[in-house]
mmCIF file of C-alpha atoms in Angstrom:
data_model
loop_
_atom_site.group_PDB
_atom_site.id
_atom_site.type_symbol
_atom_site.label_atom_id
_atom_site.label_comp_id
_atom_site.label_asym_id
_atom_site.label_seq_id
_atom_site.Cartn_x
_atom_site.Cartn_y
_atom_site.Cartn_z
ATOM 1 C CA MET H 4 189.861 18.802 146.058
ATOM 2 C CA GLN H 5 186.442 19.901 144.870
ATOM 3 C CA PRO H 6 184.087 22.280 146.708
ATOM 4 C CA VAL H 7 180.854 20.648 147.823
ATOM 5 C CA MET H 8 178.771 23.144 149.794
ATOM 6 C CA LEU H 9 178.917 26.295 151.865
ATOM 7 C CA LEU H 10 177.949 26.139 155.554
ATOM 8 C CA PRO H 11 177.169 29.119 157.832
ATOM 9 C CA HIS H 12 180.015 30.797 159.715
ATOM 10 C CA ASP H 13 178.440 29.889 163.062
ATOM 11 C CA ALA H 14 177.747 26.227 162.243
ATOM 12 C CA ASP H 15 179.369 23.808 164.723
ATOM 13 C CA THR H 16 180.935 21.241 162.380
ATOM 14 C CA ARG H 17 182.944 19.245 164.928
ATOM 15 C CA THR H 18 180.592 16.246 164.930
ATOM 16 C CA LEU H 19 180.310 16.374 161.142
ATOM 17 C CA ARG H 20 184.089 16.403 160.647
ATOM 18 C CA GLN H 21 184.609 13.598 163.157
ATOM 19 C CA THR H 22 182.038 11.380 161.440
ATOM 20 C CA LEU H 23 183.487 12.042 157.982
ATOM 21 C CA TRP H 24 186.953 11.020 159.151
ATOM 22 C CA GLN H 25 185.573 7.943 160.911
ATOM 23 C CA GLN H 26 184.087 6.874 157.582
ATOM 24 C CA ARG H 27 187.388 7.637 155.831
ATOM 25 C CA ILE H 28 185.899 10.430 153.732
ATOM 26 C CA SER H 29 188.828 12.749 153.041
ATOM 27 C CA HIS H 30 187.783 16.368 153.261
ATOM 28 C CA ARG H 31 188.615 19.786 154.623
ATOM 29 C CA ILE H 32 186.642 22.824 155.729
ATOM 30 C CA THR H 33 187.953 26.309 154.981
ATOM 31 C CA GLN H 34 186.780 29.689 156.213
ATOM 32 C CA GLU H 35 185.522 31.806 153.323
ATOM 33 C CA ALA H 36 183.946 35.238 153.121
ATOM 34 C CA ASP H 37 180.438 33.752 152.928
ATOM 35 C CA GLY H 38 180.861 30.895 155.395
ATOM 36 C CA GLN H 39 182.622 27.553 155.897
ATOM 37 C CA LEU H 40 183.329 25.770 152.620
ATOM 38 C CA LEU H 41 183.323 21.965 152.672
ATOM 39 C CA TRP H 42 185.792 20.343 150.242
ATOM 40 C CA LEU H 43 185.956 16.694 149.133
ATOM 41 C CA ALA H 44 189.212 14.985 148.128
ATOM 42 C CA ASN H 45 187.799 11.965 146.280
ATOM 43 C CA PRO H 46 184.826 12.674 143.944
ATOM 44 C CA ALA H 47 183.877 8.989 144.168
ATOM 45 C CA GLN H 48 182.885 9.596 147.799
ATOM 46 C CA HIS H 49 180.482 12.408 146.926
ATOM 47 C CA ASP H 50 177.315 10.380 147.602
ATOM 48 C CA ALA H 51 178.674 9.089 150.911
ATOM 49 C CA LEU H 52 179.569 12.625 151.997
ATOM 50 C CA GLN H 53 176.151 13.959 150.984
ATOM 51 C CA SER H 54 174.510 11.203 153.028
ATOM 52 C CA VAL H 55 176.433 12.161 156.169
ATOM 53 C CA VAL H 56 175.869 15.892 155.654
ATOM 54 C CA GLY H 57 172.158 15.291 155.058
ATOM 55 C CA ARG H 58 171.847 13.405 158.357
ATOM 56 C CA TRP H 59 173.812 16.162 160.122
ATOM 57 C CA GLN H 60 171.508 18.851 158.674
ATOM 58 C CA ARG H 61 168.416 16.925 159.787
ATOM 59 C CA GLY H 62 169.770 16.575 163.318
ATOM 60 C CA GLU H 63 170.047 12.794 163.150
ATOM 61 C CA PRO H 64 172.706 11.032 165.276
ATOM 62 C CA LEU H 65 176.026 10.576 163.468
ATOM 63 C CA ASP H 66 177.711 8.126 165.816
ATOM 64 C CA ALA H 67 176.725 5.216 163.555
ATOM 65 C CA PRO H 68 175.924 4.728 159.861
ATOM 66 C CA ALA H 69 172.323 5.414 158.922
ATOM 67 C CA ASP H 70 170.136 2.346 159.273
ATOM 68 C CA PRO H 71 167.227 2.273 156.796
ATOM 69 C CA HIS H 72 165.285 0.105 159.259
ATOM 70 C CA THR H 73 165.601 2.639 162.070
ATOM 71 C CA ARG H 74 162.245 4.077 163.027
ATOM 72 C CA ARG H 75 161.863 7.772 162.253
ATOM 73 C CA GLY H 76 160.308 8.370 165.640
ATOM 74 C CA SER H 77 163.560 7.446 167.367
ATOM 75 C CA VAL H 78 165.321 10.536 166.001
ATOM 76 C CA SER H 79 165.321 13.497 168.344
ATOM 77 C CA VAL H 80 163.979 16.681 166.792
ATOM 78 C CA MET H 81 165.690 19.027 169.252
ATOM 79 C CA PRO H 82 169.062 19.198 167.458
ATOM 80 C CA LEU H 83 167.243 20.076 164.234
ATOM 81 C CA LEU H 84 165.120 22.760 165.873
ATOM 82 C CA LYS H 85 168.240 24.327 167.394
ATOM 83 C CA ARG H 86 169.835 24.382 163.954
ATOM 84 C CA VAL H 87 166.878 26.172 162.324
ATOM 85 C CA PRO H 88 165.428 28.404 165.069
ATOM 86 C CA VAL H 89 163.955 31.060 162.748
ATOM 87 C CA THR H 90 162.170 28.509 160.561
ATOM 88 C CA ALA H 91 160.875 26.666 163.627
ATOM 89 C CA ALA H 92 159.683 29.946 165.177
ATOM 90 C CA MET H 93 157.818 30.883 161.984
ATOM 91 C CA VAL H 94 155.979 27.565 162.008
ATOM 92 C CA ALA H 95 155.257 27.670 165.749
ATOM 93 C CA LEU H 96 154.012 31.273 165.711
ATOM 94 C CA SER H 97 151.725 30.614 162.723
ATOM 95 C CA ILE H 98 150.195 27.610 164.494
ATOM 96 C CA ALA H 99 149.818 29.579 167.724
ATOM 97 C CA VAL H 100 148.043 32.464 165.970
ATOM 98 C CA PHE H 101 145.756 30.026 164.170
ATOM 99 C CA ALA H 102 144.829 28.385 167.482
ATOM 100 C CA LEU H 103 144.302 31.704 169.268
ATOM 101 C CA ILE H 104 141.924 32.937 166.567
ATOM 102 C CA SER H 105 139.469 30.275 167.704
ATOM 103 C CA MET H 106 139.604 31.829 171.173
ATOM 104 C CA PHE H 107 139.715 35.560 170.420
ATOM 105 C CA GLY H 108 138.031 35.538 167.001
ATOM 106 C CA ASP H 109 137.792 38.734 164.966
ATOM 107 C CA TRP H 110 139.554 40.815 167.620
ATOM 108 C CA LEU H 111 142.838 39.005 166.982
ATOM 109 C CA ILE H 112 142.396 39.062 163.218
ATOM 110 C CA VAL H 113 141.906 42.847 163.038
ATOM 111 C CA SER H 114 144.858 43.263 165.405
ATOM 112 C CA LEU H 115 147.126 41.619 162.838
ATOM 113 C CA THR H 116 145.840 43.085 159.558
ATOM 114 C CA ILE H 117 148.148 45.397 157.625
ATOM 115 C CA VAL H 118 146.026 48.465 158.488
ATOM 116 C CA PRO H 119 143.656 49.133 161.408
ATOM 117 C CA ILE H 120 140.088 47.930 160.812
ATOM 118 C CA GLY H 121 137.023 49.175 162.667
ATOM 119 C CA ILE H 122 133.252 48.874 162.480
ATOM 120 C CA SER H 123 130.926 51.787 161.784
ATOM 121 C CA GLY H 124 127.219 51.296 161.180
ATOM 122 C CA ASP H 125 127.558 47.532 160.739
ATOM 123 C CA GLU H 126 130.196 48.067 158.061
ATOM 124 C CA LEU H 127 133.932 47.515 158.126
ATOM 125 C CA VAL H 128 136.015 50.676 157.986
ATOM 126 C CA PHE H 129 139.585 50.254 156.786
ATOM 127 C CA GLY H 130 142.424 52.481 157.840
ATOM 128 C CA SER H 131 145.496 53.331 155.785
ATOM 129 C CA LEU H 132 149.214 52.668 155.838
ATOM 130 C CA SER H 133 149.762 56.213 157.063
ATOM 131 C CA GLN H 134 147.646 55.365 160.118
ATOM 132 C CA THR H 135 149.703 52.210 160.635
ATOM 133 C CA PHE H 136 152.899 54.281 160.733
ATOM 134 C CA ALA H 137 151.379 57.173 162.697
ATOM 135 C CA SER H 138 150.163 54.824 165.426
ATOM 136 C CA GLY H 139 153.568 53.154 165.657
ATOM 137 C CA GLN H 140 152.078 49.782 164.733
ATOM 138 C CA VAL H 141 154.744 49.046 162.107
ATOM 139 C CA TRP H 142 154.595 45.361 162.999
ATOM 140 C CA ARG H 143 151.360 45.265 160.987
ATOM 141 C CA LEU H 144 153.489 45.341 157.844
ATOM 142 C CA LEU H 145 154.608 41.780 158.637
ATOM 143 C CA SER H 146 151.885 40.332 160.893
ATOM 144 C CA PRO H 147 149.417 39.338 158.104
ATOM 145 C CA ALA H 148 151.910 36.637 157.107
ATOM 146 C CA PHE H 149 151.029 34.784 160.313
ATOM 147 C CA LEU H 150 147.267 34.895 159.655
ATOM 148 C CA HIS H 151 145.724 31.749 158.157
ATOM 149 C CA PHE H 152 142.032 31.181 157.545
ATOM 150 C CA GLY H 153 141.735 27.399 157.457
ATOM 151 C CA TRP H 154 143.604 24.166 158.081
ATOM 152 C CA THR H 155 144.399 23.646 154.395
ATOM 153 C CA HIS H 156 145.756 27.179 154.109
ATOM 154 C CA LEU H 157 147.901 26.714 157.217
ATOM 155 C CA ILE H 158 149.281 23.250 156.436
ATOM 156 C CA PHE H 159 150.053 23.987 152.788
ATOM 157 C CA ASN H 160 152.023 27.133 153.632
ATOM 158 C CA LEU H 161 153.917 25.752 156.624
ATOM 159 C CA MET H 162 154.870 22.579 154.774
ATOM 160 C CA TRP H 163 156.778 24.674 152.217
ATOM 161 C CA VAL H 164 158.170 27.056 154.835
ATOM 162 C CA TRP H 165 159.683 24.031 156.565
ATOM 163 C CA TYR H 166 160.948 22.486 153.308
ATOM 164 C CA PHE H 167 162.655 25.587 151.927
ATOM 165 C CA GLY H 168 163.408 27.348 155.211
ATOM 166 C CA ARG H 169 165.547 24.487 156.516
ATOM 167 C CA GLN H 170 167.782 24.730 153.453
ATOM 168 C CA VAL H 171 168.249 28.476 153.731
ATOM 169 C CA GLU H 172 168.896 28.458 157.468
ATOM 170 C CA THR H 173 171.167 25.404 157.459
ATOM 171 C CA LEU H 174 173.261 26.496 154.486
ATOM 172 C CA GLN H 175 173.269 30.279 154.933
ATOM 173 C CA GLY H 176 172.502 30.811 158.592
ATOM 174 C CA SER H 177 169.695 32.194 160.737
ATOM 175 C CA ARG H 178 170.396 35.823 159.851
ATOM 176 C CA TRP H 179 169.752 35.128 156.173
ATOM 177 C CA MET H 180 166.506 33.372 157.036
ATOM 178 C CA LEU H 181 165.396 36.248 159.255
ATOM 179 C CA VAL H 182 166.180 38.809 156.544
ATOM 180 C CA LEU H 183 164.206 36.778 154.009
ATOM 181 C CA LEU H 184 161.228 36.571 156.375
ATOM 182 C CA LEU H 185 161.208 40.315 157.039
ATOM 183 C CA VAL H 186 161.851 41.537 153.492
ATOM 184 C CA ALA H 187 159.641 38.968 151.765
ATOM 185 C CA GLY H 188 156.859 39.194 154.345
ATOM 186 C CA VAL H 189 156.685 42.993 154.249
ATOM 187 C CA GLY H 190 157.198 43.143 150.475
ATOM 188 C CA ALA H 191 154.477 40.580 149.748
ATOM 189 C CA ASN H 192 152.018 42.260 152.140
ATOM 190 C CA ILE H 193 152.560 45.707 150.640
ATOM 191 C CA ALA H 194 152.200 44.281 147.129
ATOM 192 C CA GLN H 195 148.847 42.759 148.091
ATOM 193 C CA TYR H 196 147.687 45.931 149.871
ATOM 194 C CA ALA H 197 148.562 47.993 146.785
ATOM 195 C CA THR H 198 145.742 46.234 144.922
ATOM 196 C CA GLY H 199 143.197 47.715 147.336
ATOM 197 C CA THR H 200 142.892 44.677 149.604
ATOM 198 C CA ALA H 201 143.304 45.116 153.353
ATOM 199 C CA LEU H 202 141.870 41.886 154.753
ATOM 200 C CA PHE H 203 144.268 39.118 153.755
ATOM 201 C CA GLY H 204 146.827 36.833 155.326
ATOM 202 C CA GLY H 205 149.098 33.848 154.943
ATOM 203 C CA MET H 206 152.733 32.855 154.645
ATOM 204 C CA SER H 207 152.498 32.142 150.907
ATOM 205 C CA GLY H 208 154.345 35.322 149.915
ATOM 206 C CA VAL H 209 157.285 34.199 152.043
ATOM 207 C CA VAL H 210 156.985 30.685 150.584
ATOM 208 C CA TYR H 211 157.380 32.014 147.039
ATOM 209 C CA ALA H 212 160.317 34.145 148.153
ATOM 210 C CA LEU H 213 161.991 31.042 149.583
ATOM 211 C CA LEU H 214 161.228 29.151 146.371
ATOM 212 C CA GLY H 215 162.821 31.853 144.223
ATOM 213 C CA HIS H 216 165.841 32.151 146.502
ATOM 214 C CA VAL H 217 166.533 28.409 146.742
ATOM 215 C CA TRP H 218 165.933 27.857 143.008
ATOM 216 C CA LEU H 219 168.359 30.590 141.914
ATOM 217 C CA MET H 220 170.998 29.416 144.389
ATOM 218 C CA SER H 221 170.687 25.846 143.114
ATOM 219 C CA ARG H 222 170.953 26.992 139.481
ATOM 220 C CA ARG H 223 173.640 29.649 139.709
ATOM 221 C CA ALA H 224 175.710 28.175 142.565
ATOM 222 C CA PRO H 225 175.130 24.395 142.501
ATOM 223 C CA GLN H 226 178.068 23.794 144.837
ATOM 224 C CA SER H 227 176.264 25.759 147.550
ATOM 225 C CA GLY H 228 174.257 22.665 148.482
ATOM 226 C CA PHE H 229 170.829 24.084 147.608
ATOM 227 C CA PHE H 230 168.424 21.817 145.745
ATOM 228 C CA VAL H 231 164.841 21.973 144.539
ATOM 229 C CA PRO H 232 163.282 19.480 142.080
ATOM 230 C CA THR H 233 162.471 21.045 138.716
ATOM 231 C CA MET H 234 158.956 19.590 138.761
ATOM 232 C CA LEU H 235 158.296 21.246 142.128
ATOM 233 C CA VAL H 236 159.284 24.624 140.675
ATOM 234 C CA VAL H 237 157.020 24.004 137.670
ATOM 235 C CA PHE H 238 154.136 22.983 139.942
ATOM 236 C CA MET H 239 154.396 25.994 142.255
ATOM 237 C CA LEU H 240 154.795 28.516 139.436
ATOM 238 C CA GLY H 241 151.966 26.819 137.563
ATOM 239 C CA TRP H 242 149.776 27.043 140.660
ATOM 240 C CA MET H 243 150.550 30.756 141.013
ATOM 241 C CA VAL H 244 149.584 31.401 137.391
ATOM 242 C CA PHE H 245 146.449 29.230 137.698
ATOM 243 C CA THR H 246 145.139 31.173 140.706
ATOM 244 C CA MET H 247 145.409 34.359 138.635
ATOM 245 C CA THR H 248 142.947 33.062 136.043
ATOM 246 C CA ALA H 249 139.152 33.211 136.021
ATOM 247 C CA LEU H 250 139.058 29.404 136.081
ATOM 248 C CA ALA H 251 140.445 29.407 139.629
ATOM 249 C CA GLY H 252 137.440 31.351 140.855
ATOM 250 C CA LYS H 253 135.030 28.979 139.154
ATOM 251 C CA VAL H 254 136.467 25.973 141.002
ATOM 252 C CA GLY H 255 136.617 27.661 144.393
ATOM 253 C CA PHE H 256 140.099 29.234 144.437
ATOM 254 C CA GLY H 257 139.190 32.807 143.616
ATOM 255 C CA ASN H 258 140.092 34.447 146.941
ATOM 256 C CA VAL H 259 143.868 34.076 146.664
ATOM 257 C CA ALA H 260 146.497 36.737 147.434
ATOM 258 C CA ASN H 261 148.045 36.575 143.979
ATOM 259 C CA GLU H 262 149.966 39.828 144.271
ATOM 260 C CA ALA H 263 151.528 38.615 147.528
ATOM 261 C CA HIS H 264 152.741 35.493 145.731
ATOM 262 C CA LEU H 265 154.229 37.541 142.911
ATOM 263 C CA GLY H 266 155.752 40.103 145.253
ATOM 264 C CA GLY H 267 157.357 37.382 147.360
ATOM 265 C CA LEU H 268 158.735 35.640 144.290
ATOM 266 C CA VAL H 269 160.346 38.867 143.066
ATOM 267 C CA VAL H 270 161.973 39.373 146.475
ATOM 268 C CA GLY H 271 163.270 35.782 146.513
ATOM 269 C CA LEU H 272 164.718 36.037 143.011
ATOM 270 C CA ALA H 273 166.464 39.274 143.988
ATOM 271 C CA THR H 274 167.975 37.831 147.177
ATOM 272 C CA GLY H 275 168.875 34.595 145.377
ATOM 273 C CA TRP H 276 170.669 36.545 142.663
ATOM 274 C CA TYR H 277 172.553 38.627 145.223
ATOM 275 C CA ALA H 278 173.521 35.621 147.353
ATOM 276 C CA SER H 279 174.613 33.563 144.350
ATOM 277 C CA MET H 280 176.725 36.478 143.054
ATOM 278 C CA ARG H 281 178.491 36.681 146.417
ATOM 279 C CA HIS H 282 178.990 32.934 146.363
ATOM 280 C CA LEU H 283 180.494 32.984 142.861
ATOM 281 C CA ARG H 284 182.717 35.979 143.584
ATOM 282 C CA SER H 285 184.142 34.240 146.632
ATOM 283 C CA GLY H 286 185.357 31.486 144.323
ATOM 284 C CA SER H 287 183.385 28.815 146.195
#
């Protein structure tokens, strides 16, 4: 048998196993240190197994073979949302904050910045991280990640959160996704604040952390089930480098949290390296 991918310890694989046997795909699932390892007996059935697992991960019904003519709208999204609650919550909370800004305006924005912001003599007065800690408002270290300042900013970030977050949460579990959100979000925000900027926001630091994590897992532990197209990695890294240049400012992309991107990427590469080392040591 050959190992195919690692599933979270708490994943309910009963429906998956039943469907695989119904389609005569010989397999077994073993409990490993890092999760449930899915094995395949016949390598010739690899594509068929991946098809079933992909439908299971997306929350699509498995009681019948996938029909390419089936309308996408007929697939219930609830099973998928239950499988990736942290990713879904990140998307929902970001959208909710964006909508509430239109109602509460600047009051909500300054409530979520990394340090307290006030107004004195028609000028903004920025607090410090020490004030953030002294006031007990430690949630400010993460909250800027949920601030977005336009539809394009919001959609672009959440599209990648959904793309990468589903892989992490489905293959490694919700705890891994939550840890990535907290560490990457706080790390990216502090990296951006260290440059002297206090008014910033967006989930892009977390997005680059997810990119780095998924990419390293796919490269160092290909049997883990992670995948990211090489051209997508090239595009996103190229975009990060481009926004650091003077040319970006000339074409209207000068106000970008570059340090947050870089800080998030470093966090994702670190967690990806650690997770892939654990995966390799387990013999998966």
